[in-house]
Coordinates of C-alpha atoms and ligand atoms in Angstrom, one line a residue:
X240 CA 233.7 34.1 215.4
X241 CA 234.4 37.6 214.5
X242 CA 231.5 39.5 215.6
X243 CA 233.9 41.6 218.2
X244 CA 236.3 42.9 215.0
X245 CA 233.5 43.5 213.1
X246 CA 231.9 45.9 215.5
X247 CA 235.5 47.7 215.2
X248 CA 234.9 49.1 211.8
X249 CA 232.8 51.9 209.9
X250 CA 231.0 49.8 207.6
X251 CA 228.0 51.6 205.7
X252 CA 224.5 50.6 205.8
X253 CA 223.2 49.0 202.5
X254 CA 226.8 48.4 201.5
X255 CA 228.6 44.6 201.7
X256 CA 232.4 45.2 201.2
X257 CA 234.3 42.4 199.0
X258 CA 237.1 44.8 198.3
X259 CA 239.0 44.8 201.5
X260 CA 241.8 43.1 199.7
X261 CA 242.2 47.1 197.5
X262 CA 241.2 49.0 200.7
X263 CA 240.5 48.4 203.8
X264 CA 237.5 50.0 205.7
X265 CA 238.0 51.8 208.6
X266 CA 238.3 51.1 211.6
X267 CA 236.4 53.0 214.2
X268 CA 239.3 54.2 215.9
X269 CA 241.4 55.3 213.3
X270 CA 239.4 59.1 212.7
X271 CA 239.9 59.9 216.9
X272 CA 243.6 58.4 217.0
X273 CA 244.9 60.8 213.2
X274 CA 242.6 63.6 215.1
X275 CA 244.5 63.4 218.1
X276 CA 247.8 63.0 216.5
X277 CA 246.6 66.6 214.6
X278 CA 245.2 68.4 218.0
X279 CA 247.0 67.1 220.4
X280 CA 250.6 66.3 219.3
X281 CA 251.2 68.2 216.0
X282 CA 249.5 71.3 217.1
X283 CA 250.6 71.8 220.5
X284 CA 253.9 69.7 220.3
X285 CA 254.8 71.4 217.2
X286 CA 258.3 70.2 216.2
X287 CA 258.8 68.5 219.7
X288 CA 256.6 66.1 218.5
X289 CA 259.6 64.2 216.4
X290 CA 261.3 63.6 220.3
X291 CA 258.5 63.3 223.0
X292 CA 255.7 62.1 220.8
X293 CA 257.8 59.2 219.6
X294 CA 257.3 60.3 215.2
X295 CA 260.5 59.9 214.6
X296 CA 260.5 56.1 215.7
X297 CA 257.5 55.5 214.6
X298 CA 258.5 53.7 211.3
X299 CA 260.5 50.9 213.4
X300 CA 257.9 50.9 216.3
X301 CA 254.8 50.1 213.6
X302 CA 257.3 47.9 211.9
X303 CA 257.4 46.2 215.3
X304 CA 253.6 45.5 215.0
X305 CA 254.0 44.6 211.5
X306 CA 256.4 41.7 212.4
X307 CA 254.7 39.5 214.0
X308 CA 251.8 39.3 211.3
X309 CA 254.1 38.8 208.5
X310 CA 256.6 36.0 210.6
X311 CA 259.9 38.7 211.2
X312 CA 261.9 39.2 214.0
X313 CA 261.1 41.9 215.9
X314 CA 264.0 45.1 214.4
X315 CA 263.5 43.4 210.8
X316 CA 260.9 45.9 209.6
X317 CA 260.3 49.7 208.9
X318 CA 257.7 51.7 207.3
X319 CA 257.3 54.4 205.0
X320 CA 256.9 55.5 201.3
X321 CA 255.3 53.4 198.4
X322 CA 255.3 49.6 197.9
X323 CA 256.3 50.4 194.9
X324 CA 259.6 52.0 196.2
X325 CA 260.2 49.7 198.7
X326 CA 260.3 46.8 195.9
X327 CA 262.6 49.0 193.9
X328 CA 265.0 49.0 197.1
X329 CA 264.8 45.9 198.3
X330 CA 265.4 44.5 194.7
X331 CA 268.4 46.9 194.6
X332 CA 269.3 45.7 198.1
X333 CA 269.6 42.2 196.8
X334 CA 271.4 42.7 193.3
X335 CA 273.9 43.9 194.9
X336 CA 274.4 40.9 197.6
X337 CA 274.3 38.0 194.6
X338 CA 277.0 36.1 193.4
X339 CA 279.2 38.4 190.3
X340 CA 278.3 37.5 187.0
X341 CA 274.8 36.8 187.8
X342 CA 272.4 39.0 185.4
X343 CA 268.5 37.7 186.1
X344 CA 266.0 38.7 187.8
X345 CA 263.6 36.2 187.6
X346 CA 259.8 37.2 187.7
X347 CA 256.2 36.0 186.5
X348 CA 253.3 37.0 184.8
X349 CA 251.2 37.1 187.6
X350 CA 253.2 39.7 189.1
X351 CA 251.6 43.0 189.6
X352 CA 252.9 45.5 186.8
X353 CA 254.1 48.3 189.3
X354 CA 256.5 45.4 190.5
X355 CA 257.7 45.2 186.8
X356 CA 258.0 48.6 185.8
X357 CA 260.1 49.7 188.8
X358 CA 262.1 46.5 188.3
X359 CA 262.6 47.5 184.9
X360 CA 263.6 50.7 185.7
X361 CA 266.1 49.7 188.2
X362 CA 268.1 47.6 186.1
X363 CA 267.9 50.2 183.2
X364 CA 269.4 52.8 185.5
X365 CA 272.4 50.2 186.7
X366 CA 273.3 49.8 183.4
X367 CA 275.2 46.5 184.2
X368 CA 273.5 44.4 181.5
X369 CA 270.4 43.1 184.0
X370 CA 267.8 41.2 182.3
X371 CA 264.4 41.3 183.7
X372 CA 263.4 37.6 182.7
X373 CA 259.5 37.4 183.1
X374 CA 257.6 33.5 183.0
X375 CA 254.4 31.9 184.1
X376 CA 253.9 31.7 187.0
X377 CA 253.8 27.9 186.7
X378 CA 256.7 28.2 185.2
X379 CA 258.8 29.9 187.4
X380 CA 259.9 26.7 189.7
X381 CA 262.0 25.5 186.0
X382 CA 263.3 28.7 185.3
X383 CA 265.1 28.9 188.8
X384 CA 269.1 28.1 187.4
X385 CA 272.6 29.7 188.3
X386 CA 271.9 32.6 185.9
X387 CA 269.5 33.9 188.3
X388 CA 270.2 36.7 190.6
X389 CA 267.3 37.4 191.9
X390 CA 263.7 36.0 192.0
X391 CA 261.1 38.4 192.6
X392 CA 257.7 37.7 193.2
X393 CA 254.1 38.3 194.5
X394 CA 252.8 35.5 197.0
X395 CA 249.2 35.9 195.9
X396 CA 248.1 36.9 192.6
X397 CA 246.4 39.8 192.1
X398 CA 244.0 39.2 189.6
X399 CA 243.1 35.4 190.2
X400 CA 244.5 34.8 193.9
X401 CA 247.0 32.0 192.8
X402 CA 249.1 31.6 195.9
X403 CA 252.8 30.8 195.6
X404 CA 254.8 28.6 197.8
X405 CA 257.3 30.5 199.7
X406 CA 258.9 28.7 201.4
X407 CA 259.7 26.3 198.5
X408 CA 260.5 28.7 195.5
X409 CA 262.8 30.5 198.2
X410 CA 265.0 27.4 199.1
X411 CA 265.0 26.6 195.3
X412 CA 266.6 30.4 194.9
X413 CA 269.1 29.9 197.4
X414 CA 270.0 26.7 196.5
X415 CA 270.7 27.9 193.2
X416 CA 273.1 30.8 194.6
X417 CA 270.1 33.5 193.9
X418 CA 268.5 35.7 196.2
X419 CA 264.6 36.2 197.0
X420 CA 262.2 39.0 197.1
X421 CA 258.4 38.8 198.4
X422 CA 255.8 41.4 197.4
X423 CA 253.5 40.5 200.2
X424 CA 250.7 43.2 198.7
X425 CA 247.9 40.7 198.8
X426 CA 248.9 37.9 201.6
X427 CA 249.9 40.6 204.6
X428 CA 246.7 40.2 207.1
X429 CA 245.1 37.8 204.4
X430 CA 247.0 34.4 205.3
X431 CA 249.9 33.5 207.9
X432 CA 253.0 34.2 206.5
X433 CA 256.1 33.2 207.7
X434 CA 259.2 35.1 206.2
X435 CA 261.7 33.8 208.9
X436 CA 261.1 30.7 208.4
X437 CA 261.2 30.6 204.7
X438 CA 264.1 32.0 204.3
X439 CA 263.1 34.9 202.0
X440 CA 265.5 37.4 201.7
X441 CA 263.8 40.6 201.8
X442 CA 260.3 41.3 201.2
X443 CA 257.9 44.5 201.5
X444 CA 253.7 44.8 201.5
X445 CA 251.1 47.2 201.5
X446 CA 249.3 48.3 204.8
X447 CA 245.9 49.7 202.9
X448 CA 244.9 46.4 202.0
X449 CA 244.0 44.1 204.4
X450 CA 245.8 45.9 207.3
X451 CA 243.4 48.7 206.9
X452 CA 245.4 51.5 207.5
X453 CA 243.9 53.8 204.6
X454 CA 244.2 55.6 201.1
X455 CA 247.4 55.5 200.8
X456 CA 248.9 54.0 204.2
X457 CA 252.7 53.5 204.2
X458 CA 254.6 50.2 203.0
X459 CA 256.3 48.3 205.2
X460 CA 260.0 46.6 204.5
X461 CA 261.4 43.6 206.0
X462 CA 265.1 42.7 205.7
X463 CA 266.3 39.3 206.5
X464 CA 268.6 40.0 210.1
X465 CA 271.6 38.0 207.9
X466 CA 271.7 41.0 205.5
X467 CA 270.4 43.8 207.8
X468 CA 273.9 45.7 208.4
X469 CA 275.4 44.8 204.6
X470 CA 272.6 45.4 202.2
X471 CA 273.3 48.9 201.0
X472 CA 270.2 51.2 200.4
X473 CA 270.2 52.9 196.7
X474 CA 267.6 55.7 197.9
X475 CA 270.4 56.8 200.1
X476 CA 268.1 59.6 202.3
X477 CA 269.5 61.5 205.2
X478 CA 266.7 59.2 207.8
X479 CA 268.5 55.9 206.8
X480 CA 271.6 57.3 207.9
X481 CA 273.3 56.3 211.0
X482 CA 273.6 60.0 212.3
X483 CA 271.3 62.0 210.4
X484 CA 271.5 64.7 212.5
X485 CA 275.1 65.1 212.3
X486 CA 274.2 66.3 209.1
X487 CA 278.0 65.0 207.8
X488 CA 278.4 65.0 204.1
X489 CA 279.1 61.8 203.2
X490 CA 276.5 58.6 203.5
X491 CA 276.8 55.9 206.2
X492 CA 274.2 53.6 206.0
X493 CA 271.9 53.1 209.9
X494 CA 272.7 50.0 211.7
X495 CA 269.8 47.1 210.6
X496 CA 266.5 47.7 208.8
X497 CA 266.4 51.8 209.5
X498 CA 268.6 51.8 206.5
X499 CA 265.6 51.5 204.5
X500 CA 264.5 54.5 205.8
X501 CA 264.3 57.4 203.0
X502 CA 263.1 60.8 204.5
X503 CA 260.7 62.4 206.6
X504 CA 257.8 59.7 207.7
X505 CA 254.4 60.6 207.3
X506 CA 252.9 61.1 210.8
X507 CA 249.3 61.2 210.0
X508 CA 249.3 58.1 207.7
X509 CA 251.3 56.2 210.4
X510 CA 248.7 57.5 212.9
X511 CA 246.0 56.0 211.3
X512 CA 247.7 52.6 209.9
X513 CA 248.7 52.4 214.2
X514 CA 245.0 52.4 215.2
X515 CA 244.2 49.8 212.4
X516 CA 246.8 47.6 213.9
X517 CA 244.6 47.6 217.1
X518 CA 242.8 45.4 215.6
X519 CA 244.8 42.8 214.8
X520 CA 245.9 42.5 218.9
X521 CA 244.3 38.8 219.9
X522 CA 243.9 37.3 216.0
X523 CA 245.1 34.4 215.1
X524 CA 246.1 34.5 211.6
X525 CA 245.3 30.6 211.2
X526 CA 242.2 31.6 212.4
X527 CA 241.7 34.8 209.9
X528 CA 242.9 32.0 207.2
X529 CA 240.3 29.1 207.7
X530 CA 237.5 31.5 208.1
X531 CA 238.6 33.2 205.0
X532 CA 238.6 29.7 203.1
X533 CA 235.3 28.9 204.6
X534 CA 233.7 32.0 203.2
X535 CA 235.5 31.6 200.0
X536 CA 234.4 27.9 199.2
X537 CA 231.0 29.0 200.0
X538 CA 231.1 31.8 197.3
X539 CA 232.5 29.6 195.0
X540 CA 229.9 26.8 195.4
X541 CA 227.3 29.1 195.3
X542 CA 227.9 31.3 192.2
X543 CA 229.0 28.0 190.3
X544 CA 225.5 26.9 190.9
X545 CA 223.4 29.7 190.6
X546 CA 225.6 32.1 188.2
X547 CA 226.6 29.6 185.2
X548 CA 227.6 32.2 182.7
X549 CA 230.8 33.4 185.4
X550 CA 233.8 31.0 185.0
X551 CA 236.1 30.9 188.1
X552 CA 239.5 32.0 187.6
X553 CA 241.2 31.4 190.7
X554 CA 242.6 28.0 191.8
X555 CA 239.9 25.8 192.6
X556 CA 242.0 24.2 195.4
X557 CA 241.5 26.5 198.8
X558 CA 245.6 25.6 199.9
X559 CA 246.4 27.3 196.4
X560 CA 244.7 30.6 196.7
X561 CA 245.0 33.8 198.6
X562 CA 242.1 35.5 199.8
X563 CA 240.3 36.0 197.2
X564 CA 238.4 35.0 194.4
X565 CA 237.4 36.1 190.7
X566 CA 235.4 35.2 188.1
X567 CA 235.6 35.5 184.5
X568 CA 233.1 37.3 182.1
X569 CA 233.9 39.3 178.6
X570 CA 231.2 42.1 180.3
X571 CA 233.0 41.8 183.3
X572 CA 233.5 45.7 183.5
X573 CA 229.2 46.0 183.0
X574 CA 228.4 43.5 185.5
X575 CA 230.7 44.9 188.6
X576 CA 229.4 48.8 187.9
X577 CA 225.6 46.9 188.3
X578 CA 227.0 45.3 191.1
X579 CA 228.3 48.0 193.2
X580 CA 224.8 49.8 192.0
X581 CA 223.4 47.6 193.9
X582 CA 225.5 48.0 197.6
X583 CA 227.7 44.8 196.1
X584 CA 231.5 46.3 196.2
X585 CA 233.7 44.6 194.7
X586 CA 236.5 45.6 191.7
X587 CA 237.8 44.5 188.0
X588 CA 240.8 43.8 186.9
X589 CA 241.3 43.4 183.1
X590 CA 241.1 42.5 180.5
X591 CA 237.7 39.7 182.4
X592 CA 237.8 39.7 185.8
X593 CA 235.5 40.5 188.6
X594 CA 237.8 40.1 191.7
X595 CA 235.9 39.8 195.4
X596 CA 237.7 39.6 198.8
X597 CA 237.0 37.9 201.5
X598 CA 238.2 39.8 205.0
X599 CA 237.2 37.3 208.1
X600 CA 238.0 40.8 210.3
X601 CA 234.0 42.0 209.2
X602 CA 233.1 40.2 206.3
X603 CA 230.5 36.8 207.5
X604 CA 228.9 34.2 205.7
X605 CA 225.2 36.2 206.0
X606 CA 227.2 39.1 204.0
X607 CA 228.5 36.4 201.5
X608 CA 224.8 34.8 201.1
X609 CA 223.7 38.5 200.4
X610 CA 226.0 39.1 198.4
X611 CA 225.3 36.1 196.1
X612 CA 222.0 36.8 195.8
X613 CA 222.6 40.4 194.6
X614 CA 225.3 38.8 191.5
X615 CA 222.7 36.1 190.7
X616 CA 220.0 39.3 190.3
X617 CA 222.2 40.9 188.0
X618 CA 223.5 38.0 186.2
X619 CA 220.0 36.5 185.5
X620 CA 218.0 39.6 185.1
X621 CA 220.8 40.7 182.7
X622 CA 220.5 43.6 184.5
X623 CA 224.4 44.4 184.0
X624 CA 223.2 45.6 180.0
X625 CA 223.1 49.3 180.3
X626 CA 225.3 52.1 178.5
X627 CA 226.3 53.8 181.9
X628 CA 227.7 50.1 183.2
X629 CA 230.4 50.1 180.1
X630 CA 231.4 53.5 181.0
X631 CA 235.2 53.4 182.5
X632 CA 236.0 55.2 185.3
X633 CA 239.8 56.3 186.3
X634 CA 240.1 53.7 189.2
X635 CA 238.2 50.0 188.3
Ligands
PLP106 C1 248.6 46.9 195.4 C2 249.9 46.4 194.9 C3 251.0 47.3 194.7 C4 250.8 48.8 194.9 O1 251.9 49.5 195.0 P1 251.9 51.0 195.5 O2 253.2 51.5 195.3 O3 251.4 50.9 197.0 O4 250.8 51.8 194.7 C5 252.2 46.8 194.4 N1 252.4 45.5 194.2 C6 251.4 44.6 194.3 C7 251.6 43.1 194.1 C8 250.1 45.0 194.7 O5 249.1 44.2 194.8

């Protein structure tokens, strides 16, 4: 169904690529379009690039193309930075739009720990007596109350793929005077989202996972339109201001979402993360989603049958689960090292789990049958028990 998208990225011989939900591959035309940006406008344009090649809108016009994949209004999203900065502002963003008096922010164990850290930081450096109130995940529904300021979440887990129910935990939030943030790391591209329509109140996502726009691609930030010209930014840089090259010295905040901007954008990123979003032009995300399910339950099935010793850890229940799946095992580490060895790429997350993506875009089920057929290898051949397997590397 996908053959055409497949044929639109570099993917190596001998290699089958379950880690598209980490990075991306690229696509073919992402090396010509960041070699042209280099030639052609940064080195004859030289600093009339920023007006007549269009870099310095770039972060709403890519947040343009972003929009429609993550279910925002066209002028609800920018780019730039680090997801993990763009969750530290949009959770600032939002603490200071809930009711007075309110002190939680309200988040879950299956949240990714960057989200937690810079959360943590955040409410150390207001100083206003926050509380960073952490539960599990099924437990966050019940801890919803009128203490709450803010509920902060990941949609999809990143270790076991447990998907969250926007739309549902968002109207709980509001309905309990609270505000809502989405971490959309590991559902943008993966599954159709629809931000408007929940309600949420801001959210922000990664492009290098399954939007495929590199090592290091940009974050994207949406802001809900009701709040777009009265949230006020805490990283309070010259490019979110309204007239940044009045150079005045005091801070106005930009009409709408460019508020979010911080400083300079980075060109060549953007370059690339524009050509990856070539390839979404034509998908249907309800498309991307049943295929991904398709490929997922197969995997499932499969190892259960033919890899016994590997317990699933992601919901069993396809409507409950992102876009990927992992299994359990104490050598976990061991057995993805053989694994990649062997042209299998996937990654581990501790303490147990071996995670694997599934990416519709160029991933099929003849690369999922292959791929079973190398774990089964490894699992039954024990072929995982070798010194230079338990060796950790930097990156896992
Ligand atoms: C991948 C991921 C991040 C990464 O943040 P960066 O600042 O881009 O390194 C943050 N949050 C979640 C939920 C993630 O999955």
């Amino acid at each position: 169904m996908f053959e055409a998208t497949k044929a639109q990225f570099e993917l190596p011989e001998g290699v089958i690529y379950l880690d598209g939900n980490s990075l991306g591959p690229l696509p073919k035309g992402a090396a010509g379009r960041v070699a042209r940006t280099m030639t052609e406008e940064w080195g004859k344009r030289l600093i009339r690039g920023w007006n007549d090649a269009g870099w310095m809108a770039a972060p709403e016009r890519i947040g343009d193309r972003i929009a429609p994949l993550v279910g925002a209004p066209a002028g609800s999203v920018t780019m730039g930075d680090t997801l993990s900065i763009k969750m530290f502002q949009a959770l600032a963003a939002a603490l200071g739009l809930a009711p007075e008096g309110r002190r939680v922010v309200l988040s879950d164990e299956g949240n990714f720990p960057t989200d937690l850290y810079m959360a943590d930081g955040l409410l150390a450096a207001l100083g206003r007596g926050h509380e960073l109130k952490v539960v599990a995940p099924e437990a966050v529904e019940d801890a919803i109350d009128e203490s709450v300021a803010v509920l902060m979440l990941t949609e999809v887990d990143y270790r076991t793929g447990r998907l969250h129910d926007m739309a549902r935990l968002t109207a709980k939030a509001h309905a309990a005077g609270a505000l809502a943030v989405w971490d959309l790391a590991h559902s943008a591209g993966a599954l159709p989202i629809d931000l408007e329509g929940a309600g949420a109140d801001f959210a922000a996502g990664c492009t290098y996972k399954y939007l495929n726009g590199g090592p290091g691609a940009p974050a994207f930030i949406y802001v809900a339109p009701r709040w777009a010209d009265v949230a006020r930014p805490i990283l309070s840089g010259w490019l979110g201001h309204e007239a940044p090259f009045a150079f005045d010295l005091d801070y106005r905040p930009a009409p709408g979402v460019a508020r979010m901007r911080v400083g300079t954008p980075p060109i060549i990123a953007l370059a690339s993360l524009d050509a990856a979003l070539d390839v979404w032009d034509g998908i249907s995300l309800a498309e991307v989603r049943r295929a991904s399910l398709a490929l997922s339950e197969r995997f499932i099935a499969e190892v259960e049958a033919r890899c016994p010793m590997l317990t699933l850890a992601s919901p069993r229940d396809g409507a409950e689960r992102g876009s990927q799946v992992s299994f359990r095992h104490p050598e976990g580490y061991a057995i993805m090292q053989a694994l990649i060895a062997r042209g299998l790429i996937g990654d581990f997350r501790a303490p147990d789990a071996l995670r694997f993506g599934f990416t519709p875009l160029y991933i099929d089920e003849g690369d999922v049958m292959a791929a079973v057929a190398i774990l089964e290898e490894v699992m039954a051949g024990r072929l995982w028990d070798r010194p230079e397997y338990r060796k950790r590397a930097r990156v896992t």
